[in-house]
Each structure stands twice: as C-alpha cells, then as structure tokens.
Tab-separated table of C-alpha atoms and ligand atoms in Angstrom:
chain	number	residue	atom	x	y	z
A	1	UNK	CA	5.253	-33.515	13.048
A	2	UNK	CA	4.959	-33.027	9.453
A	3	UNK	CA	4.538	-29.326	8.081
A	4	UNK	CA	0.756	-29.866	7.304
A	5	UNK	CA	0.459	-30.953	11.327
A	6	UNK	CA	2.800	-28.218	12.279
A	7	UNK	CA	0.638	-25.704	10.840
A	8	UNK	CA	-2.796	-27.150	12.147
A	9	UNK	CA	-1.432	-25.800	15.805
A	10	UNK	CA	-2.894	-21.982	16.299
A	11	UNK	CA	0.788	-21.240	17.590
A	12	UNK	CA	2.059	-22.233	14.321
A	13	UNK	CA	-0.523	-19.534	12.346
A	14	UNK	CA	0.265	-16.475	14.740
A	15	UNK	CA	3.816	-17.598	13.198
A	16	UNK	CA	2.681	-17.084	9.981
A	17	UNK	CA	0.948	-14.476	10.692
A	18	UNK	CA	3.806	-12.508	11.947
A	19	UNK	CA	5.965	-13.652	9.846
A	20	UNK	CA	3.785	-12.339	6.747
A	21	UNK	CA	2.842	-9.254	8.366
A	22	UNK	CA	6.805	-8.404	8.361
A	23	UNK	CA	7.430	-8.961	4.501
A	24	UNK	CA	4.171	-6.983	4.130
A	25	UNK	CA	5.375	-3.674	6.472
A	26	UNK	CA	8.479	-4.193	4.878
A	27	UNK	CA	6.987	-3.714	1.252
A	28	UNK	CA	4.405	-0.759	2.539
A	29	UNK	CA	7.619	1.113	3.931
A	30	UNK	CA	9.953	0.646	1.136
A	31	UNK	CA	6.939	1.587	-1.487
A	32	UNK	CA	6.073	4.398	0.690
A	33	UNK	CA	9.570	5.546	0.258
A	34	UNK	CA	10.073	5.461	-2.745
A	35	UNK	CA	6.370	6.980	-3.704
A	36	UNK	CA	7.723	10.156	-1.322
A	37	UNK	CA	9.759	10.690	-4.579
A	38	UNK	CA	6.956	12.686	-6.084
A	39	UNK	CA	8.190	15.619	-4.032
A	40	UNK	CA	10.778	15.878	-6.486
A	41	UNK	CA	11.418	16.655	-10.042
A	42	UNK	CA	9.439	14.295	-12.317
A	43	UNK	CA	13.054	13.001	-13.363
A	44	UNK	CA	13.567	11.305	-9.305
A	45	UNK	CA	10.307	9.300	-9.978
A	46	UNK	CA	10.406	8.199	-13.256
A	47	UNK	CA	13.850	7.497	-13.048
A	48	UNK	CA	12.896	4.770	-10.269
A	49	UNK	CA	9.870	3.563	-12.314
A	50	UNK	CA	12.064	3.030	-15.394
A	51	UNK	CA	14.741	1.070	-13.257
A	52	UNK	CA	12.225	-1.204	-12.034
A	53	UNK	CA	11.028	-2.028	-14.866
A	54	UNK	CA	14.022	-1.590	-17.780
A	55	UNK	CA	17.388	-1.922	-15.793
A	56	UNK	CA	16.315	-4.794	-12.709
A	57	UNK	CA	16.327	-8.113	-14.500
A	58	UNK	CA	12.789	-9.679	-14.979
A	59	UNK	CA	13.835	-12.720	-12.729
A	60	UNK	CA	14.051	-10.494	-9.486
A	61	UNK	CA	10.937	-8.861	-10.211
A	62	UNK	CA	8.927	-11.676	-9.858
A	63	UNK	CA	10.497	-13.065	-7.577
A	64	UNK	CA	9.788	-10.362	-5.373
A	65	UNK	CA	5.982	-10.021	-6.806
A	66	UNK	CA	5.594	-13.937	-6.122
A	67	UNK	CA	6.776	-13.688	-2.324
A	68	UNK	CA	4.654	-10.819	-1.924
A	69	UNK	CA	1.605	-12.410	-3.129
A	70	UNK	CA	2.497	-15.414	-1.140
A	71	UNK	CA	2.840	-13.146	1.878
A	72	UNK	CA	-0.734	-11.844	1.534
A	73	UNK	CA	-2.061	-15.270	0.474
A	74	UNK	CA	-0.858	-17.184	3.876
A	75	UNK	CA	-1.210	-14.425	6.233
A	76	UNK	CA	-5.052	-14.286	5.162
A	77	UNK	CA	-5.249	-18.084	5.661
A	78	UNK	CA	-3.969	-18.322	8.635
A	79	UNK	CA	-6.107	-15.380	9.551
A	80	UNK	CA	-9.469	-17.029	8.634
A	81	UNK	CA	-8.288	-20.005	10.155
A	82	UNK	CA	-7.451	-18.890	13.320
A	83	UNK	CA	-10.733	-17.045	13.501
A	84	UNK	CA	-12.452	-20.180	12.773
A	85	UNK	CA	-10.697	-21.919	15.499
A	86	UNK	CA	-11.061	-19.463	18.243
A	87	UNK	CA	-14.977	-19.687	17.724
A	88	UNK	CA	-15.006	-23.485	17.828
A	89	UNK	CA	-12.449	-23.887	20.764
A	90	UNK	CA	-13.896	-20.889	22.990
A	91	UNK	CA	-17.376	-21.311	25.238
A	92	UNK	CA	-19.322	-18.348	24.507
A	93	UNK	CA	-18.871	-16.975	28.164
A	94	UNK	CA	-15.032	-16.898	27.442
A	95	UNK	CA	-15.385	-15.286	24.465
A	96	UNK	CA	-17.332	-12.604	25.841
A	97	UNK	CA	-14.990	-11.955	28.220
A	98	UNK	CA	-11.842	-11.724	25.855
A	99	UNK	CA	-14.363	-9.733	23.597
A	100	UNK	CA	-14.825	-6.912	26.349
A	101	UNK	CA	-10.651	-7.314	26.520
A	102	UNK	CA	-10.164	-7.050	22.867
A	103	UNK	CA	-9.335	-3.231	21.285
A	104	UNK	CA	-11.607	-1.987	19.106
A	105	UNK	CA	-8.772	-2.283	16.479
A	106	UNK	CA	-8.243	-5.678	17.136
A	107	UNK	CA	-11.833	-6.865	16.574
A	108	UNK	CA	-12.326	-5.299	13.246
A	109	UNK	CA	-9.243	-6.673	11.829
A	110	UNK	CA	-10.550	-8.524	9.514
A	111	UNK	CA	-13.048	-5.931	8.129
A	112	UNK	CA	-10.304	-3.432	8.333
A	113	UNK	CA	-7.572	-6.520	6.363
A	114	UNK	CA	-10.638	-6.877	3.646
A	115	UNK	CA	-10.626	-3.215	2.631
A	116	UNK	CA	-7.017	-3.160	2.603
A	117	UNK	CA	-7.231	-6.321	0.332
A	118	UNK	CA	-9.984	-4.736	-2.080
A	119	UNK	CA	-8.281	-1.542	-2.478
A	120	UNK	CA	-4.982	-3.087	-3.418
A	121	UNK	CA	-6.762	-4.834	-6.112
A	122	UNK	CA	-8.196	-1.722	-7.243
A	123	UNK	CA	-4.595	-0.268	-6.953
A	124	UNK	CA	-2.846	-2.984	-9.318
A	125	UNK	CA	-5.551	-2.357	-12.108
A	126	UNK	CA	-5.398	1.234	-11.690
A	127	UNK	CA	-1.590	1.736	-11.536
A	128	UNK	CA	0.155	-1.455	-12.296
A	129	UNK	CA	-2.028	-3.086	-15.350
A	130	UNK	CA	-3.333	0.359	-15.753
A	131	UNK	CA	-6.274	-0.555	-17.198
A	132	UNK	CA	-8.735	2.480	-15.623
A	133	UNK	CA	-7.468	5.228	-17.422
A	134	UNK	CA	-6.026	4.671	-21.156
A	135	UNK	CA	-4.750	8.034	-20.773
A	136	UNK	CA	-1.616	6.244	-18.278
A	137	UNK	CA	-0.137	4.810	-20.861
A	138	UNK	CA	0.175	7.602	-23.244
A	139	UNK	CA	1.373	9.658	-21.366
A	140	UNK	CA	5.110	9.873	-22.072
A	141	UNK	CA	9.240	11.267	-20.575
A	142	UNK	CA	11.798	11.820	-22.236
A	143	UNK	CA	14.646	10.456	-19.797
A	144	UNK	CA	18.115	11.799	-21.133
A	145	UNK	CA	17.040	10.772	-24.499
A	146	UNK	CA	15.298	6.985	-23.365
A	147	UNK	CA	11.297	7.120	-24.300
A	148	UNK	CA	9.663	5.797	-20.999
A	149	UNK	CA	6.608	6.264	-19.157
A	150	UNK	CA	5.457	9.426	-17.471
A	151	UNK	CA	4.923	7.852	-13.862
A	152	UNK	CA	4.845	11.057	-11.536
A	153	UNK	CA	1.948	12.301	-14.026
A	154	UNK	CA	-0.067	9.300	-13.969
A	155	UNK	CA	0.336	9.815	-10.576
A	156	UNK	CA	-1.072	12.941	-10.173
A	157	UNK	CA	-3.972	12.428	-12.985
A	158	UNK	CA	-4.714	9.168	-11.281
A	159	UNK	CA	-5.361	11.249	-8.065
A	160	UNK	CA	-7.270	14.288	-10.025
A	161	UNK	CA	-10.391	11.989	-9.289
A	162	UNK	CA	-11.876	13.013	-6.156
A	163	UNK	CA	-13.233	9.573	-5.807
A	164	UNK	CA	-10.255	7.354	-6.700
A	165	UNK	CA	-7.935	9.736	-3.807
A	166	UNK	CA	-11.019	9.501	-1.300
A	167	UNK	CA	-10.666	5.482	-1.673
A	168	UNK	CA	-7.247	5.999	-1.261
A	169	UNK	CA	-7.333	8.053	1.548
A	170	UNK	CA	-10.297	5.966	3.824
A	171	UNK	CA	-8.156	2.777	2.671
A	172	UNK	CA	-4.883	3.830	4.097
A	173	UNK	CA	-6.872	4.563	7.050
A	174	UNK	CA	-7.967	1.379	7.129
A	175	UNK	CA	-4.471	0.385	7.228
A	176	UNK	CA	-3.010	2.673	9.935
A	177	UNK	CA	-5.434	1.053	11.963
A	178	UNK	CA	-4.876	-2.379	10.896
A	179	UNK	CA	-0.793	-2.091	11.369
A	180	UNK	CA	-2.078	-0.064	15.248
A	181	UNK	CA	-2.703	-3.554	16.224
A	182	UNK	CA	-1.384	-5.763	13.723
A	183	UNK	CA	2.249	-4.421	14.600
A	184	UNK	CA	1.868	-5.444	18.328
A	185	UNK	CA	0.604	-8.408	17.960
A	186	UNK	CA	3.322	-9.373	15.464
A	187	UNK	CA	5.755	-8.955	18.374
A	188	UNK	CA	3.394	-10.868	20.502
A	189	UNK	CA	3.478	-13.870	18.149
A	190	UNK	CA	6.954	-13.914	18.147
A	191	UNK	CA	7.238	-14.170	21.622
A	192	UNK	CA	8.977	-10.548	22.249
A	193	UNK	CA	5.505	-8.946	23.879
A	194	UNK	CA	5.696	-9.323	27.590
A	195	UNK	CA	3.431	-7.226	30.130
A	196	UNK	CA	5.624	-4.081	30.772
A	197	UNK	CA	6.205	-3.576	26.518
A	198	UNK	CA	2.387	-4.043	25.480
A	199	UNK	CA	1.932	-0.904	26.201
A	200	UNK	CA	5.000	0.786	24.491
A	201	UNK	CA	4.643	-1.720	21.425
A	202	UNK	CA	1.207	-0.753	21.271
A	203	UNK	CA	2.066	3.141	20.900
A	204	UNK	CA	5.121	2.271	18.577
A	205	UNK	CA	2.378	0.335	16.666
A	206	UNK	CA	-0.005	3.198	16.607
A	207	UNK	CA	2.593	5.775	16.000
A	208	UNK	CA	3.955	3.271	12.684
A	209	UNK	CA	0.719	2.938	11.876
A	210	UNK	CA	0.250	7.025	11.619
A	211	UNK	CA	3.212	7.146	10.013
A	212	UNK	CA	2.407	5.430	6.900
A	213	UNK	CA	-1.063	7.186	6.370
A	214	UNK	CA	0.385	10.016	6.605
A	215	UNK	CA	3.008	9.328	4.190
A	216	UNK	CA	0.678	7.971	1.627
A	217	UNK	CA	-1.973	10.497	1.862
A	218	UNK	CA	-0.250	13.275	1.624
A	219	UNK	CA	0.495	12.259	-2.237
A	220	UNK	CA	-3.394	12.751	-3.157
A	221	UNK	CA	-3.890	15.432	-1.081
A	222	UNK	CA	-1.677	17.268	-3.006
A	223	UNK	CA	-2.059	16.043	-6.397
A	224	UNK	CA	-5.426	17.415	-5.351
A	225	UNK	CA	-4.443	20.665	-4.343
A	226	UNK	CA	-2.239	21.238	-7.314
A	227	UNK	CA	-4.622	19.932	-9.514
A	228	UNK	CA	-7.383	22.083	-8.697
A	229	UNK	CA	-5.635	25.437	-8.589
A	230	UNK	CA	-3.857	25.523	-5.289
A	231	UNK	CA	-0.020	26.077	-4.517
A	232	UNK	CA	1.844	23.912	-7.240
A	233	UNK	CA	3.466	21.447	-4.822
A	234	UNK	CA	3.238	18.845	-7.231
A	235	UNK	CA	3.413	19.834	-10.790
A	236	UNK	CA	-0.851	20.037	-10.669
A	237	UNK	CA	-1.304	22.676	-13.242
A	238	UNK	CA	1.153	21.215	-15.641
A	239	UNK	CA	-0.239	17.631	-16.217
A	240	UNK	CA	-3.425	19.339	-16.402
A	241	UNK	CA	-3.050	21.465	-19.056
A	242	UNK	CA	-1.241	18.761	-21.138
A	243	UNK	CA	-3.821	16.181	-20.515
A	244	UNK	CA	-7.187	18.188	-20.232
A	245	UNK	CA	-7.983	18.343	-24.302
A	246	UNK	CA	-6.406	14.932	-25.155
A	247	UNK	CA	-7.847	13.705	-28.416
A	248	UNK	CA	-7.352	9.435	-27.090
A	249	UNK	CA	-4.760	8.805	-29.229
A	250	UNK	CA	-1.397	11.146	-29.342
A	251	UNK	CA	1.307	10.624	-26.831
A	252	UNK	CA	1.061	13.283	-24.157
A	253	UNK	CA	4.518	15.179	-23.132
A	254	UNK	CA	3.754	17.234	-20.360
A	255	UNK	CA	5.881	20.146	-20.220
A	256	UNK	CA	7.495	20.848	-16.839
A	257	UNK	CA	9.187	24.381	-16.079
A	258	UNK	CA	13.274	24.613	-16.393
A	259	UNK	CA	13.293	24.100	-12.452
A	260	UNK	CA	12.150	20.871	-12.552
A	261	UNK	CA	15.443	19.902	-14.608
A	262	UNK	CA	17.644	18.561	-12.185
B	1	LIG	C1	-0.523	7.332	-2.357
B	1	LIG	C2	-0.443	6.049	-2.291
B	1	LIG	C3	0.181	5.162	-3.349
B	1	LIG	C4	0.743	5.493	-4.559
B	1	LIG	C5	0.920	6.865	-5.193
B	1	LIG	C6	1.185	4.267	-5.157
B	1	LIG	C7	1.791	4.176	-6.392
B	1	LIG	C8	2.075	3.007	-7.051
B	1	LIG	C9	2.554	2.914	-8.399
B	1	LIG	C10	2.853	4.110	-9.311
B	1	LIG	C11	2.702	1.598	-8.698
B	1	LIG	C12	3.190	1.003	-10.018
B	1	LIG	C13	4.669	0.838	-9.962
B	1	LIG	C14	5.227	0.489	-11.295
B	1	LIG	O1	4.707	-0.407	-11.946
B	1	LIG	O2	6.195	1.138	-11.691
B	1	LIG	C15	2.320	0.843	-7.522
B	1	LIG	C16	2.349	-0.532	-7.407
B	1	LIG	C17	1.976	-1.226	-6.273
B	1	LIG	N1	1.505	-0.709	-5.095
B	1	LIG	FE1	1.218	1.218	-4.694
B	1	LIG	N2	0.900	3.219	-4.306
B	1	LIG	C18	0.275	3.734	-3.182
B	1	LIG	C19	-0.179	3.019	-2.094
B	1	LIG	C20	-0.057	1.661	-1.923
B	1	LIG	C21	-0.436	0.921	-0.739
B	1	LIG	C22	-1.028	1.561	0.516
B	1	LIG	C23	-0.157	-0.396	-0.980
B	1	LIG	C24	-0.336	-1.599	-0.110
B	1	LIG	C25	-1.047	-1.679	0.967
B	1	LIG	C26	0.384	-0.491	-2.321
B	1	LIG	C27	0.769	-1.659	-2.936
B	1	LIG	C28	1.255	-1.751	-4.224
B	1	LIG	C29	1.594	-3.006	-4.879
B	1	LIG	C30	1.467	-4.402	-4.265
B	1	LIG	C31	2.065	-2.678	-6.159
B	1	LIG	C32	2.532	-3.638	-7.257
B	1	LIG	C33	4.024	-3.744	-7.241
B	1	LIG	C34	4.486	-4.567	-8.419
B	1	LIG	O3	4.437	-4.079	-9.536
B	1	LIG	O4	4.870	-5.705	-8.198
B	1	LIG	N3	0.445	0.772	-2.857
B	1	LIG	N4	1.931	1.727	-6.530
C-alpha cells in the first residue's frame, strides 16, 4: 500500500494521532519545566531564554519549531478526518449508542483541541513575535556583562493583565482536560490499552493532565499576586515600578534586590 493508502485506513490516523500527541506532551512538559524557572532569580530564566536563542545554533531551532508545527498540523488532520469518517461509516443508532459510551471529555475534544489551538496562537504573538506589548522588547538584563532580553519580566508584565492570565488560565484548562482523555487514548492507539488498564490509564491521564495546569497556572497566578501588592513570590513589585511610568522609548532595567543575585 502506498503511504497516501496507508493513511486513508482510520487505524493508520489513531497512529498519527498518537504519535503527534507524544511530541506534543513531550514539548508541553519540557516547556513547562523550564517556565517553572520563574521561581528563581531572574538570572535562572533569562539565562535559559538567552541560550535558546544566542548559544543553540539556529539549525536546531528550527528544526525543532518545524517538527513541532508538523506535529500539530497532522494530528489535527487526522483528527478532522477521523471525525468525518466515523459520521459517514456509523448508522445513527450506533452512534448513539457509542455517544451515551463516550466521556464527556472525549466528546468535546475537538472544541476543547480548538481553544488550545487559538490560544497558542495568541501565545506566539504575545511572547514569541511579541508583538502585543512593545514594552517586551525594551525591557532589558544585564547577564554577566551580555545585553539580552529581560524574559522573567515580560513574563510577569505579560501576566499583569487580568485578561491575558484569565485566557491563560481557562486555556490550560482546556488542556488538562484535553490530555484527561487524549493521554488514554494515545495508549489505546498504540495498542497498549487493554480492559483491566483503561481505568488506571485513564486516572494517570487525568492526574497528567492536572499536573500540567497546575504547573502552568500557577505562573499567572502569581505574577498576579505579586503584581498587585501581595507576597512578592515573583519579583511583582519590582517590574512594576520599573515599567509603570515608561515614556515608549528608553530601555527598561528593572532593578531586582541583592538576593536575587545568585
Ligand atoms: C504560564 C504558561 C506559559 C508561559 C509563562 C509560557 C512562556 C513562554 C515564553 C516566554 C515563550 C518564548 C520563549 C522564547 O522565545 O524565549 C514561549 C514560547 C512558546 N510556548 Fe509557551 N508559555 C506558557 C504556556 C504554554 C502552553 C500551555 C503551550 C502549549 C500548549 C505553549 C507553547 C509555546 C510554544 C509552541 C512556544 C514557541 C516556542 C518557539 O519559540 O519555538 N506555552 N512560551
């Protein structure tokens, strides 16, 4: 069969699917991860920041960007394909039936996948091409004498917007709930879900799934906090006193206490 014909068999797509869905867990982890870095001195972050984009060659970089975008290209294909064929292949009484079966999750995957899909695109133009806030990109570090970006207080300015860390927040509730089902049935795919696991792989699912919004949100919640005159568990206070009477044009250098030094 050639790889066009391959692929036009449903058993083929959940392939895909999973396959996908694993590069894409794999990135949300490792991002998460590294975003956890916040919860250290400015330095940890924009350290990282400045390696990915000064010290890892170009090359690997986009290789990495390509694959991902390939990743969430196919697995939404597939996706819309395999919806497409279960309604033409399935007599309504059938589907009914699997529809009573079906977790809640499950059924609104592909509203939950679409949110996911618009807030990521909101994400890349807010902290990637950074083109929401001109304030991002003036808004400078001095790392052990190298002129690079301020990261961790874009960061926390990004999320000084009660609106921008509500999106944030509903969308990476959107994807706990995707990954609660979209983790099982990755394992189902593959052919590792039998009838004594579902149950376990759904939990392990659920509990991944939990993991990751909790792990994300908690970066708003407490640029939030910080921001708006609760404990300083991010630097809050700092970035906004150095950014609240910017003039549009100077670089801003927050100014971080001794402790955050090291
Ligand atoms: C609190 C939550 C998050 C924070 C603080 C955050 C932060 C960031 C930052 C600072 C960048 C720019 C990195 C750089 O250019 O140096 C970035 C890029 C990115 N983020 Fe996030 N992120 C969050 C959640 C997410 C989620 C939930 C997803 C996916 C579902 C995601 C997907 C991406 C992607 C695809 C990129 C582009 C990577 C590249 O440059 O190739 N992020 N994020």
């Amino acid at each position: 069969m050639s790889p066009i014909g391959l692929f036009r068999t449903s058993l083929a797509k959940k392939f895909v699917m999973a396959i996908t869905g694993i590069i894409l867990v794999g990135f949300v982890l490792g991002h998460m991860l590294g975003n956890l870095q916040v919860f250290g001195p400015p330095e940890a972050i924009n350290e990282y920041a400045y390696f990915l984009h000064h010290i890892l060659p170009w090359e690997i970089l986009w290789v990495v960007r390509i694959v991902l975008l390939a990743a969430v290209v196919l697995h939404i294909v597939s996706a819309v394909m395999l919806v497409i064929e279960n309604r033409r292949a399935r007599p309504e009484t059938y589907e009914k039936q699997k529809y009573m079966q079906a977790s809640f999750a499950a059924r609104t995957m592909k509203y939950s996948g679409l949110i996911v899909l618009a807030f990521i695109i909101f994400h890349l133009m807010h902290f990637t091409v950074q083109n929401i806030d001109p304030a991002f990109h003036n808004l400078r570090y001095d790392l052990d004498g190298k002129d690079t970006q301020d990261a961790y207080a874009m960061i926390i300015l990004g999320f000084s917007n009660v609106w921008v860390s509500g999106f944030y927040i509903i969308a990476m509730g959107l994807l706990c709930w995707h990954l609660s089902h979209g983790v099982s049935s990755m394992f189902q795919s593959l052919g590792f879900r039998n009838e004594i696991w579902r149950r376990r792989l759904n939990c392990i699912a659920l509990a991944f799934g939990l993991l990751i919004f909790a792990g994300f949100s908690i970066i708003p919640i407490t640029s939030m906090i910080s921001w708006y005159g609760g404990p300083d568990i991010v630097y809050g206070s700092e970035v906004r006193q150095a950014t609240e009477n910017w003039n549009g044009e100077t670089p801003i250098h927050v100014t971080y206490p001794d402790s955050a030094h090291h």
